[in-house]
Amino acid sequence: MDFRHLGRSGLMVSEISYGNWITHGSQVEEEAAVACVNAALDEGITTFDTADVYAGTRAESVLGRALKGQRRESLEIFTKVYWPTGEGRNDRGLSRKHIMESINGSLKRLQTDYVDLYQAHRFDYETPLEETLRAFDDLVRQGKVLYIGVSEWTAEQIARALKIADDMGFDRIVSNQPQYNMLWRVIETEVVPLCEKEGLGQVVFSPLQQGVLTGKYLPGQPPPAGSRATDDKSGANFIARHVGNEDLLTRVQRLKPLAEQAGLDMAQLALAWVLQNGNVSSAIIGATRPEQVRGNVKAAGVKLGDDLLAEIDKVLEGHIERDPAKTVSPAQRP
Ligand SMILES: NC(=O)c1ccc[n+]([C@@H]2O[C@H](COP(=O)([O-])OP(=O)(O)OC[C@H]3O[C@@H](n4cnc5c(N)ncnc54)[C@H](OP(=O)(O)O)[C@@H]3O)[C@@H](O)[C@H]2O)c1
């Protein structure tokens, strides 16, 4: 495994991190979840990402049990707050109340005294930014949180938060967690340049476009058994748009020979692709089986040549989203 700094902070994270959205507490049973976490640890992954909302809070509990007994100092545990964790009107968003209550729940479920990174899971238009940032800063002073990050914020939102932090003397945001992969590149024109300048790193999610870039979904054929596209608990909804797009699936198959020429499989090629961006601190992979983790980690440290990168662009032309306006948070709290 190779390691990078989280933005300009002193914290080092594994280039490939492991996340448990959709999987733990939902798509996969506890035994498979623990096997994946153990495979991640065996392969040198030290950075683990979850959220209070995943599987209705169960995902944090599964991860807490799976990591129990590990040396805490050797792990970086990331979680998030924003999406609803209960029925109440205050069980959501980035108010001081919900942040304070949600972190306590997360720490209990994760069986730890602190998280390394606490991320605002979206921007909350219903809470003054000063209120959110002061609450986060208080958590840092209390030692419950070591670093603060955000997820899917626009460049303008990140810039506003940094200005407030600088004016008020609050801890600065050190990272952003956006979707980023060969097909979804919306951070490249605005978010990445700002973050490079301000010292934030990207911790990117869905680097395999949820499995689509592994080439396992074949055009004109039903999705393989056990794949996310067949997970009717929640996964199928999230991936439907991609697996229903025959032209996209056909193009993705054309990446296979390119991966082979580079001595990689398609998943490794997709992961190595996001890691070519120097502003990416870590790529978070999801997995339902330990073999996926063992194969995917081999993308760490891989360099891709410019010709190969140009070939990939040519193959996927017409399916690459670059519009920065696609980074959106709900206008109202969900
Ligand atoms: N901040 C946010 O809003 C946000 C949103 C989404 C995700 N995330 C974070 O990012 C993490 C990763 O997201 P993701 O799960 O969408 O990432 P991903 O790595 O793009 O997709 C992971 C899925 O692809 C399939 N897969 C993985 N390796 C494979 C291989 N070698 N061959 C074939 N199939 C393979 C598996 O699904 P199947 O086996 O079921 O097909 C696996 O669960 C999440 O766990 C979460 O921590 C954050």
PDB file of N, CA, C and O and ligand atoms in Angstrom, residues 17-23 27-28 48-51 54 80 83 119-122 150-152 177-179 181 203-212 214-217 224 226-231 239 265 267-268 271 283-289 291-293 295-296, ligand 1:
ATOM      1  N   SER A  17      -8.790   3.413   0.302  1.00  0.00           N
ATOM      2  CA  SER A  17      -9.465   3.248   1.586  1.00  0.00           C
ATOM      3  C   SER A  17     -10.687   2.369   1.374  1.00  0.00           C
ATOM      4  O   SER A  17     -11.082   2.108   0.235  1.00  0.00           O
ATOM      5  N   TYR A  18     -11.252   1.923   2.470  1.00  0.00           N
ATOM      6  CA  TYR A  18     -12.381   0.997   2.386  1.00  0.00           C
ATOM      7  C   TYR A  18     -13.625   1.653   2.972  1.00  0.00           C
ATOM      8  O   TYR A  18     -13.589   2.175   4.087  1.00  0.00           O
ATOM      9  N   GLY A  19     -14.729   1.640   2.221  1.00  0.00           N
ATOM     10  CA  GLY A  19     -15.977   2.248   2.698  1.00  0.00           C
ATOM     11  C   GLY A  19     -17.106   1.235   2.724  1.00  0.00           C
ATOM     12  O   GLY A  19     -17.077   0.235   1.998  1.00  0.00           O
ATOM     13  N   ASN A  20     -18.130   1.493   3.560  1.00  0.00           N
ATOM     14  CA  ASN A  20     -19.171   0.456   3.720  1.00  0.00           C
ATOM     15  C   ASN A  20     -20.595   0.920   3.421  1.00  0.00           C
ATOM     16  O   ASN A  20     -21.554   0.341   3.914  1.00  0.00           O
ATOM     17  N   TRP A  21     -20.741   1.923   2.555  1.00  0.00           N
ATOM     18  CA  TRP A  21     -22.079   2.337   2.080  1.00  0.00           C
ATOM     19  C   TRP A  21     -22.752   1.186   1.325  1.00  0.00           C
ATOM     20  O   TRP A  21     -22.063   0.503   0.542  1.00  0.00           O
ATOM     21  N   ILE A  22     -24.032   0.983   1.529  1.00  0.00           N
ATOM     22  CA  ILE A  22     -24.849  -0.043   0.845  1.00  0.00           C
ATOM     23  C   ILE A  22     -24.507  -1.466   1.298  1.00  0.00           C
ATOM     24  O   ILE A  22     -25.392  -2.308   1.382  1.00  0.00           O
ATOM     25  N   THR A  23     -23.245  -1.717   1.604  1.00  0.00           N
ATOM     26  CA  THR A  23     -22.839  -3.100   1.874  1.00  0.00           C
ATOM     27  C   THR A  23     -23.113  -3.515   3.334  1.00  0.00           C
ATOM     28  O   THR A  23     -24.041  -4.276   3.607  1.00  0.00           O
ATOM     29  N   GLN A  27     -26.541  -4.930   2.152  1.00  0.00           N
ATOM     30  CA  GLN A  27     -26.379  -5.911   1.059  1.00  0.00           C
ATOM     31  C   GLN A  27     -25.689  -7.182   1.527  1.00  0.00           C
ATOM     32  O   GLN A  27     -25.994  -8.273   1.053  1.00  0.00           O
ATOM     33  N   VAL A  28     -24.714  -7.050   2.425  1.00  0.00           N
ATOM     34  CA  VAL A  28     -23.967  -8.254   2.840  1.00  0.00           C
ATOM     35  C   VAL A  28     -24.142  -8.555   4.319  1.00  0.00           C
ATOM     36  O   VAL A  28     -24.344  -7.661   5.134  1.00  0.00           O
ATOM     37  N   PHE A  48     -10.653   3.941   6.817  1.00  0.00           N
ATOM     38  CA  PHE A  48     -11.989   3.352   6.704  1.00  0.00           C
ATOM     39  C   PHE A  48     -13.037   4.462   6.736  1.00  0.00           C
ATOM     40  O   PHE A  48     -12.979   5.349   7.581  1.00  0.00           O
ATOM     41  N   ASP A  49     -13.976   4.406   5.802  1.00  0.00           N
ATOM     42  CA  ASP A  49     -14.987   5.453   5.670  1.00  0.00           C
ATOM     43  C   ASP A  49     -16.390   4.890   5.872  1.00  0.00           C
ATOM     44  O   ASP A  49     -16.744   3.851   5.297  1.00  0.00           O
ATOM     45  N   THR A  50     -17.174   5.597   6.696  1.00  0.00           N
ATOM     46  CA  THR A  50     -18.561   5.204   6.889  1.00  0.00           C
ATOM     47  C   THR A  50     -19.384   6.474   7.073  1.00  0.00           C
ATOM     48  O   THR A  50     -18.893   7.574   6.819  1.00  0.00           O
ATOM     49  N   ALA A  51     -20.650   6.334   7.499  1.00  0.00           N
ATOM     50  CA  ALA A  51     -21.482   7.515   7.774  1.00  0.00           C
ATOM     51  C   ALA A  51     -22.574   7.106   8.742  1.00  0.00           C
ATOM     52  O   ALA A  51     -23.000   5.933   8.752  1.00  0.00           O
ATOM     53  N   TYR A  54     -25.612   5.371   6.942  1.00  0.00           N
ATOM     54  CA  TYR A  54     -25.524   4.130   6.165  1.00  0.00           C
ATOM     55  C   TYR A  54     -26.281   2.993   6.865  1.00  0.00           C
ATOM     56  O   TYR A  54     -26.062   2.725   8.048  1.00  0.00           O
ATOM     57  N   LYS A  80     -19.491  10.625   8.921  1.00  0.00           N
ATOM     58  CA  LYS A  80     -20.152  11.817   8.358  1.00  0.00           C
ATOM     59  C   LYS A  80     -21.469  12.121   9.065  1.00  0.00           C
ATOM     60  O   LYS A  80     -22.026  11.237   9.722  1.00  0.00           O
ATOM     61  N   TRP A  83     -27.321  13.501   6.572  1.00  0.00           N
ATOM     62  CA  TRP A  83     -28.550  12.817   6.142  1.00  0.00           C
ATOM     63  C   TRP A  83     -29.310  12.301   7.376  1.00  0.00           C
ATOM     64  O   TRP A  83     -28.694  12.054   8.418  1.00  0.00           O
ATOM     65  N   GLN A 119     -17.011  14.446   8.522  1.00  0.00           N
ATOM     66  CA  GLN A 119     -17.344  15.113   7.259  1.00  0.00           C
ATOM     67  C   GLN A 119     -18.805  15.552   7.206  1.00  0.00           C
ATOM     68  O   GLN A 119     -19.706  14.778   7.537  1.00  0.00           O
ATOM     69  N   ALA A 120     -19.004  16.773   6.750  1.00  0.00           N
ATOM     70  CA  ALA A 120     -20.357  17.252   6.475  1.00  0.00           C
ATOM     71  C   ALA A 120     -20.792  16.579   5.181  1.00  0.00           C
ATOM     72  O   ALA A 120     -20.250  16.862   4.113  1.00  0.00           O
ATOM     73  N   HIS A 121     -21.780  15.708   5.271  1.00  0.00           N
ATOM     74  CA  HIS A 121     -22.111  14.790   4.167  1.00  0.00           C
ATOM     75  C   HIS A 121     -22.743  15.501   2.964  1.00  0.00           C
ATOM     76  O   HIS A 121     -22.765  14.951   1.867  1.00  0.00           O
ATOM     77  N   ARG A 122     -23.275  16.699   3.176  1.00  0.00           N
ATOM     78  CA  ARG A 122     -23.713  17.615   2.115  1.00  0.00           C
ATOM     79  C   ARG A 122     -23.706  19.013   2.719  1.00  0.00           C
ATOM     80  O   ARG A 122     -23.502  19.182   3.915  1.00  0.00           O
ATOM     81  N   VAL A 150     -15.601  17.856   4.264  1.00  0.00           N
ATOM     82  CA  VAL A 150     -16.943  17.997   3.711  1.00  0.00           C
ATOM     83  C   VAL A 150     -17.107  16.969   2.588  1.00  0.00           C
ATOM     84  O   VAL A 150     -16.127  16.311   2.200  1.00  0.00           O
ATOM     85  N   SER A 151     -18.322  16.855   2.093  1.00  0.00           N
ATOM     86  CA  SER A 151     -18.577  15.906   1.004  1.00  0.00           C
ATOM     87  C   SER A 151     -19.517  16.540  -0.001  1.00  0.00           C
ATOM     88  O   SER A 151     -20.598  17.024   0.374  1.00  0.00           O
ATOM     89  N   GLU A 152     -19.106  16.533  -1.261  1.00  0.00           N
ATOM     90  CA  GLU A 152     -19.931  17.071  -2.359  1.00  0.00           C
ATOM     91  C   GLU A 152     -20.276  18.545  -2.140  1.00  0.00           C
ATOM     92  O   GLU A 152     -21.393  18.971  -2.453  1.00  0.00           O
ATOM     93  N   GLN A 177     -15.080  15.094  -0.007  1.00  0.00           N
ATOM     94  CA  GLN A 177     -15.357  13.725  -0.487  1.00  0.00           C
ATOM     95  C   GLN A 177     -16.370  13.778  -1.623  1.00  0.00           C
ATOM     96  O   GLN A 177     -17.575  13.790  -1.400  1.00  0.00           O
ATOM     97  N   PRO A 178     -15.890  13.867  -2.859  1.00  0.00           N
ATOM     98  CA  PRO A 178     -16.783  13.912  -4.013  1.00  0.00           C
ATOM     99  C   PRO A 178     -16.824  12.567  -4.747  1.00  0.00           C
ATOM    100  O   PRO A 178     -15.931  11.730  -4.596  1.00  0.00           O
ATOM    101  N   GLN A 179     -17.849  12.401  -5.570  1.00  0.00           N
ATOM    102  CA  GLN A 179     -17.811  11.285  -6.526  1.00  0.00           C
ATOM    103  C   GLN A 179     -16.774  11.645  -7.596  1.00  0.00           C
ATOM    104  O   GLN A 179     -16.748  12.772  -8.091  1.00  0.00           O
ATOM    105  N   ASN A 181     -14.624   9.569 -10.886  1.00  0.00           N
ATOM    106  CA  ASN A 181     -14.172   8.386 -11.624  1.00  0.00           C
ATOM    107  C   ASN A 181     -14.059   8.764 -13.101  1.00  0.00           C
ATOM    108  O   ASN A 181     -14.345   9.908 -13.472  1.00  0.00           O
ATOM    109  N   VAL A 203     -11.041  12.907  -1.093  1.00  0.00           N
ATOM    110  CA  VAL A 203     -11.192  11.491  -0.716  1.00  0.00           C
ATOM    111  C   VAL A 203     -12.344  11.010  -1.575  1.00  0.00           C
ATOM    112  O   VAL A 203     -13.501  11.294  -1.267  1.00  0.00           O
ATOM    113  N   VAL A 204     -12.051  10.352  -2.685  1.00  0.00           N
ATOM    114  CA  VAL A 204     -13.086  10.212  -3.711  1.00  0.00           C
ATOM    115  C   VAL A 204     -13.909   8.938  -3.554  1.00  0.00           C
ATOM    116  O   VAL A 204     -13.388   7.884  -3.199  1.00  0.00           O
ATOM    117  N   PHE A 205     -15.209   9.069  -3.853  1.00  0.00           N
ATOM    118  CA  PHE A 205     -16.076   7.887  -3.721  1.00  0.00           C
ATOM    119  C   PHE A 205     -16.529   7.365  -5.081  1.00  0.00           C
ATOM    120  O   PHE A 205     -16.438   8.061  -6.093  1.00  0.00           O
ATOM    121  N   SER A 206     -16.973   6.109  -5.068  1.00  0.00           N
ATOM    122  CA  SER A 206     -17.396   5.401  -6.281  1.00  0.00           C
ATOM    123  C   SER A 206     -16.363   5.473  -7.400  1.00  0.00           C
ATOM    124  O   SER A 206     -16.702   5.786  -8.553  1.00  0.00           O
ATOM    125  N   PRO A 207     -15.097   5.167  -7.113  1.00  0.00           N
ATOM    126  CA  PRO A 207     -14.071   5.221  -8.158  1.00  0.00           C
ATOM    127  C   PRO A 207     -14.326   4.194  -9.268  1.00  0.00           C
ATOM    128  O   PRO A 207     -13.847   4.362 -10.383  1.00  0.00           O
ATOM    129  N   LEU A 208     -15.115   3.145  -8.947  1.00  0.00           N
ATOM    130  CA  LEU A 208     -15.440   2.133  -9.966  1.00  0.00           C
ATOM    131  C   LEU A 208     -16.829   2.394 -10.557  1.00  0.00           C
ATOM    132  O   LEU A 208     -17.376   1.512 -11.213  1.00  0.00           O
ATOM    133  N   GLN A 209     -17.363   3.590 -10.327  1.00  0.00           N
ATOM    134  CA  GLN A 209     -18.756   3.896 -10.678  1.00  0.00           C
ATOM    135  C   GLN A 209     -19.649   2.739 -10.213  1.00  0.00           C
ATOM    136  O   GLN A 209     -20.414   2.145 -10.967  1.00  0.00           O
ATOM    137  N   GLN A 210     -19.459   2.395  -8.932  1.00  0.00           N
ATOM    138  CA  GLN A 210     -20.261   1.373  -8.241  1.00  0.00           C
ATOM    139  C   GLN A 210     -20.098  -0.036  -8.814  1.00  0.00           C
ATOM    140  O   GLN A 210     -20.941  -0.894  -8.580  1.00  0.00           O
ATOM    141  N   GLY A 211     -19.066  -0.264  -9.578  1.00  0.00           N
ATOM    142  CA  GLY A 211     -18.849  -1.597 -10.158  1.00  0.00           C
ATOM    143  C   GLY A 211     -18.943  -1.573 -11.675  1.00  0.00           C
ATOM    144  O   GLY A 211     -18.450  -2.475 -12.355  1.00  0.00           O
ATOM    145  N   VAL A 212     -19.551  -0.530 -12.233  1.00  0.00           N
ATOM    146  CA  VAL A 212     -19.750  -0.455 -13.700  1.00  0.00           C
ATOM    147  C   VAL A 212     -18.395  -0.505 -14.414  1.00  0.00           C
ATOM    148  O   VAL A 212     -18.241  -1.187 -15.439  1.00  0.00           O
ATOM    149  N   THR A 214     -15.777  -2.017 -13.668  1.00  0.00           N
ATOM    150  CA  THR A 214     -15.071  -3.310 -13.615  1.00  0.00           C
ATOM    151  C   THR A 214     -15.385  -4.131 -14.859  1.00  0.00           C
ATOM    152  O   THR A 214     -14.782  -5.181 -15.081  1.00  0.00           O
ATOM    153  N   GLY A 215     -16.405  -3.683 -15.640  1.00  0.00           N
ATOM    154  CA  GLY A 215     -16.774  -4.413 -16.858  1.00  0.00           C
ATOM    155  C   GLY A 215     -17.668  -5.609 -16.595  1.00  0.00           C
ATOM    156  O   GLY A 215     -17.963  -6.388 -17.508  1.00  0.00           O
ATOM    157  N   LYS A 216     -18.158  -5.759 -15.343  1.00  0.00           N
ATOM    158  CA  LYS A 216     -18.961  -6.957 -15.034  1.00  0.00           C
ATOM    159  C   LYS A 216     -20.379  -6.880 -15.586  1.00  0.00           C
ATOM    160  O   LYS A 216     -21.049  -7.893 -15.706  1.00  0.00           O
ATOM    161  N   TYR A 217     -20.860  -5.671 -15.910  1.00  0.00           N
ATOM    162  CA  TYR A 217     -22.207  -5.512 -16.464  1.00  0.00           C
ATOM    163  C   TYR A 217     -22.105  -5.498 -17.991  1.00  0.00           C
ATOM    164  O   TYR A 217     -21.522  -4.573 -18.567  1.00  0.00           O
ATOM    165  N   PRO A 224     -24.961  -9.727 -13.250  1.00  0.00           N
ATOM    166  CA  PRO A 224     -24.550 -10.963 -12.568  1.00  0.00           C
ATOM    167  C   PRO A 224     -25.203 -11.101 -11.191  1.00  0.00           C
ATOM    168  O   PRO A 224     -25.406 -10.104 -10.500  1.00  0.00           O
ATOM    169  N   GLY A 226     -25.890 -11.467  -7.409  1.00  0.00           N
ATOM    170  CA  GLY A 226     -25.154 -10.985  -6.237  1.00  0.00           C
ATOM    171  C   GLY A 226     -24.523  -9.619  -6.430  1.00  0.00           C
ATOM    172  O   GLY A 226     -23.936  -9.071  -5.503  1.00  0.00           O
ATOM    173  N   SER A 227     -24.640  -9.053  -7.644  1.00  0.00           N
ATOM    174  CA  SER A 227     -24.026  -7.740  -7.878  1.00  0.00           C
ATOM    175  C   SER A 227     -24.937  -6.640  -7.336  1.00  0.00           C
ATOM    176  O   SER A 227     -26.121  -6.873  -7.056  1.00  0.00           O
ATOM    177  N   ARG A 228     -24.389  -5.411  -7.225  1.00  0.00           N
ATOM    178  CA  ARG A 228     -25.169  -4.286  -6.695  1.00  0.00           C
ATOM    179  C   ARG A 228     -26.453  -4.070  -7.489  1.00  0.00           C
ATOM    180  O   ARG A 228     -27.474  -3.707  -6.933  1.00  0.00           O
ATOM    181  N   ALA A 229     -26.399  -4.318  -8.788  1.00  0.00           N
ATOM    182  CA  ALA A 229     -27.583  -4.089  -9.626  1.00  0.00           C
ATOM    183  C   ALA A 229     -28.714  -5.044  -9.271  1.00  0.00           C
ATOM    184  O   ALA A 229     -29.859  -4.825  -9.678  1.00  0.00           O
ATOM    185  N   THR A 230     -28.422  -6.101  -8.526  1.00  0.00           N
ATOM    186  CA  THR A 230     -29.479  -7.045  -8.134  1.00  0.00           C
ATOM    187  C   THR A 230     -29.854  -6.883  -6.656  1.00  0.00           C
ATOM    188  O   THR A 230     -30.645  -7.663  -6.139  1.00  0.00           O
ATOM    189  N   ASP A 231     -29.276  -5.893  -6.000  1.00  0.00           N
ATOM    190  CA  ASP A 231     -29.533  -5.684  -4.568  1.00  0.00           C
ATOM    191  C   ASP A 231     -30.774  -4.824  -4.396  1.00  0.00           C
ATOM    192  O   ASP A 231     -30.693  -3.600  -4.454  1.00  0.00           O
ATOM    193  N   ILE A 239     -27.616   2.248  -8.909  1.00  0.00           N
ATOM    194  CA  ILE A 239     -26.785   1.896 -10.070  1.00  0.00           C
ATOM    195  C   ILE A 239     -27.615   1.761 -11.352  1.00  0.00           C
ATOM    196  O   ILE A 239     -27.055   1.676 -12.456  1.00  0.00           O
ATOM    197  N   ASP A 265      -6.307  -5.353 -14.358  1.00  0.00           N
ATOM    198  CA  ASP A 265      -7.683  -5.684 -14.716  1.00  0.00           C
ATOM    199  C   ASP A 265      -8.465  -4.368 -14.756  1.00  0.00           C
ATOM    200  O   ASP A 265      -7.922  -3.296 -14.446  1.00  0.00           O
ATOM    201  N   ALA A 267     -10.910  -3.100 -12.990  1.00  0.00           N
ATOM    202  CA  ALA A 267     -11.104  -2.397 -11.709  1.00  0.00           C
ATOM    203  C   ALA A 267      -9.813  -1.668 -11.319  1.00  0.00           C
ATOM    204  O   ALA A 267      -9.845  -0.509 -10.892  1.00  0.00           O
ATOM    205  N   GLN A 268      -8.697  -2.344 -11.503  1.00  0.00           N
ATOM    206  CA  GLN A 268      -7.409  -1.713 -11.155  1.00  0.00           C
ATOM    207  C   GLN A 268      -7.148  -0.496 -12.053  1.00  0.00           C
ATOM    208  O   GLN A 268      -6.644   0.529 -11.590  1.00  0.00           O
ATOM    209  N   LEU A 271      -9.278   2.403 -10.790  1.00  0.00           N
ATOM    210  CA  LEU A 271      -8.746   2.961  -9.530  1.00  0.00           C
ATOM    211  C   LEU A 271      -7.449   3.719  -9.764  1.00  0.00           C
ATOM    212  O   LEU A 271      -7.245   4.809  -9.219  1.00  0.00           O
ATOM    213  N   ALA A 283      -8.722   6.943  -2.624  1.00  0.00           N
ATOM    214  CA  ALA A 283      -9.896   6.474  -3.370  1.00  0.00           C
ATOM    215  C   ALA A 283     -10.590   5.448  -2.479  1.00  0.00           C
ATOM    216  O   ALA A 283      -9.978   4.462  -2.066  1.00  0.00           O
ATOM    217  N   ILE A 284     -11.877   5.695  -2.183  1.00  0.00           N
ATOM    218  CA  ILE A 284     -12.597   4.765  -1.290  1.00  0.00           C
ATOM    219  C   ILE A 284     -13.260   3.679  -2.122  1.00  0.00           C
ATOM    220  O   ILE A 284     -14.108   3.977  -2.974  1.00  0.00           O
ATOM    221  N   ILE A 285     -12.909   2.443  -1.852  1.00  0.00           N
ATOM    222  CA  ILE A 285     -13.552   1.340  -2.558  1.00  0.00           C
ATOM    223  C   ILE A 285     -14.612   0.690  -1.661  1.00  0.00           C
ATOM    224  O   ILE A 285     -14.456   0.610  -0.446  1.00  0.00           O
ATOM    225  N   GLY A 286     -15.665   0.234  -2.303  1.00  0.00           N
ATOM    226  CA  GLY A 286     -16.627  -0.615  -1.622  1.00  0.00           C
ATOM    227  C   GLY A 286     -16.344  -2.037  -2.057  1.00  0.00           C
ATOM    228  O   GLY A 286     -15.693  -2.254  -3.091  1.00  0.00           O
ATOM    229  N   ALA A 287     -16.780  -3.018  -1.289  1.00  0.00           N
ATOM    230  CA  ALA A 287     -16.582  -4.413  -1.689  1.00  0.00           C
ATOM    231  C   ALA A 287     -17.605  -5.294  -1.006  1.00  0.00           C
ATOM    232  O   ALA A 287     -18.008  -5.036   0.126  1.00  0.00           O
ATOM    233  N   THR A 288     -18.033  -6.318  -1.721  1.00  0.00           N
ATOM    234  CA  THR A 288     -18.922  -7.304  -1.115  1.00  0.00           C
ATOM    235  C   THR A 288     -18.181  -8.609  -0.837  1.00  0.00           C
ATOM    236  O   THR A 288     -18.714  -9.485  -0.170  1.00  0.00           O
ATOM    237  N   ARG A 289     -16.988  -8.741  -1.392  1.00  0.00           N
ATOM    238  CA  ARG A 289     -16.195  -9.968  -1.188  1.00  0.00           C
ATOM    239  C   ARG A 289     -14.732  -9.611  -0.980  1.00  0.00           C
ATOM    240  O   ARG A 289     -14.232  -8.689  -1.659  1.00  0.00           O
ATOM    241  N   GLU A 291     -12.114 -11.005  -2.132  1.00  0.00           N
ATOM    242  CA  GLU A 291     -11.302 -11.086  -3.362  1.00  0.00           C
ATOM    243  C   GLU A 291     -11.297  -9.747  -4.090  1.00  0.00           C
ATOM    244  O   GLU A 291     -10.308  -9.402  -4.749  1.00  0.00           O
ATOM    245  N   GLN A 292     -12.421  -9.027  -4.013  1.00  0.00           N
ATOM    246  CA  GLN A 292     -12.466  -7.710  -4.682  1.00  0.00           C
ATOM    247  C   GLN A 292     -11.438  -6.777  -4.055  1.00  0.00           C
ATOM    248  O   GLN A 292     -10.702  -6.079  -4.756  1.00  0.00           O
ATOM    249  N   VAL A 293     -11.373  -6.788  -2.720  1.00  0.00           N
ATOM    250  CA  VAL A 293     -10.413  -5.912  -2.028  1.00  0.00           C
ATOM    251  C   VAL A 293      -8.996  -6.308  -2.422  1.00  0.00           C
ATOM    252  O   VAL A 293      -8.170  -5.452  -2.777  1.00  0.00           O
ATOM    253  N   GLY A 295      -7.828  -7.767  -5.049  1.00  0.00           N
ATOM    254  CA  GLY A 295      -7.475  -7.381  -6.419  1.00  0.00           C
ATOM    255  C   GLY A 295      -7.329  -5.869  -6.553  1.00  0.00           C
ATOM    256  O   GLY A 295      -6.359  -5.365  -7.122  1.00  0.00           O
ATOM    257  N   ASN A 296      -8.275  -5.141  -5.970  1.00  0.00           N
ATOM    258  CA  ASN A 296      -8.340  -3.690  -6.205  1.00  0.00           C
ATOM    259  C   ASN A 296      -7.152  -2.934  -5.599  1.00  0.00           C
ATOM    260  O   ASN A 296      -6.710  -1.925  -6.154  1.00  0.00           O
TER     261      ASN A 296
HETATM  262  N1  LIG B   1     -19.953  10.932   0.454  1.00  0.00           N
HETATM  263  C1  LIG B   1     -20.898  10.349  -0.226  1.00  0.00           C
HETATM  264  O1  LIG B   1     -21.964  10.936  -0.487  1.00  0.00           O
HETATM  265  C2  LIG B   1     -20.687   8.943  -0.700  1.00  0.00           C
HETATM  266  C3  LIG B   1     -21.539   8.363  -1.659  1.00  0.00           C
HETATM  267  C4  LIG B   1     -21.259   7.066  -2.081  1.00  0.00           C
HETATM  268  C5  LIG B   1     -20.187   6.377  -1.545  1.00  0.00           C
HETATM  269  N2  LIG B   1     -19.397   6.956  -0.587  1.00  0.00           N
HETATM  270  C6  LIG B   1     -18.250   6.249   0.013  1.00  0.00           C
HETATM  271  O2  LIG B   1     -17.479   5.621  -0.988  1.00  0.00           O
HETATM  272  C7  LIG B   1     -17.425   4.221  -0.740  1.00  0.00           C
HETATM  273  C8  LIG B   1     -17.322   3.481  -2.017  1.00  0.00           C
HETATM  274  O3  LIG B   1     -18.448   3.723  -2.845  1.00  0.00           O
HETATM  275  P1  LIG B   1     -18.920   2.615  -3.849  1.00  0.00           P
HETATM  276  O4  LIG B   1     -19.253   1.363  -3.085  1.00  0.00           O
HETATM  277  O5  LIG B   1     -19.931   3.184  -4.746  1.00  0.00           O
HETATM  278  O6  LIG B   1     -17.534   2.381  -4.633  1.00  0.00           O
HETATM  279  P2  LIG B   1     -17.034   1.561  -5.869  1.00  0.00           P
HETATM  280  O7  LIG B   1     -15.694   1.067  -5.450  1.00  0.00           O
HETATM  281  O8  LIG B   1     -17.171   2.380  -7.089  1.00  0.00           O
HETATM  282  O9  LIG B   1     -18.041   0.312  -6.029  1.00  0.00           O
HETATM  283  C9  LIG B   1     -17.949  -0.771  -5.144  1.00  0.00           C
HETATM  284  C10 LIG B   1     -18.765  -1.967  -5.623  1.00  0.00           C
HETATM  285  O10 LIG B   1     -18.282  -2.429  -6.885  1.00  0.00           O
HETATM  286  C11 LIG B   1     -18.258  -3.862  -6.904  1.00  0.00           C
HETATM  287  N3  LIG B   1     -16.843  -4.281  -7.052  1.00  0.00           N
HETATM  288  C12 LIG B   1     -15.780  -3.829  -6.356  1.00  0.00           C
HETATM  289  N4  LIG B   1     -14.635  -4.393  -6.790  1.00  0.00           N
HETATM  290  C13 LIG B   1     -14.973  -5.232  -7.792  1.00  0.00           C
HETATM  291  C14 LIG B   1     -14.226  -6.083  -8.635  1.00  0.00           C
HETATM  292  N5  LIG B   1     -12.912  -6.166  -8.537  1.00  0.00           N
HETATM  293  N6  LIG B   1     -14.903  -6.801  -9.565  1.00  0.00           N
HETATM  294  C15 LIG B   1     -16.256  -6.701  -9.678  1.00  0.00           C
HETATM  295  N7  LIG B   1     -17.020  -5.923  -8.891  1.00  0.00           N
HETATM  296  C16 LIG B   1     -16.386  -5.173  -7.962  1.00  0.00           C
HETATM  297  C17 LIG B   1     -18.854  -4.306  -5.574  1.00  0.00           C
HETATM  298  O11 LIG B   1     -20.274  -4.411  -5.690  1.00  0.00           O
HETATM  299  P3  LIG B   1     -21.059  -5.772  -6.025  1.00  0.00           P
HETATM  300  O12 LIG B   1     -20.151  -6.927  -5.679  1.00  0.00           O
HETATM  301  O13 LIG B   1     -22.279  -5.688  -5.188  1.00  0.00           O
HETATM  302  O14 LIG B   1     -21.391  -5.668  -7.477  1.00  0.00           O
HETATM  303  C18 LIG B   1     -18.576  -3.120  -4.676  1.00  0.00           C
HETATM  304  O15 LIG B   1     -19.423  -3.030  -3.554  1.00  0.00           O
HETATM  305  C19 LIG B   1     -18.675   3.963   0.096  1.00  0.00           C
HETATM  306  O16 LIG B   1     -18.600   2.769   0.831  1.00  0.00           O
HETATM  307  C20 LIG B   1     -18.689   5.172   0.978  1.00  0.00           C
HETATM  308  O17 LIG B   1     -17.734   5.022   2.023  1.00  0.00           O
HETATM  309  C21 LIG B   1     -19.643   8.219  -0.188  1.00  0.00           C
END
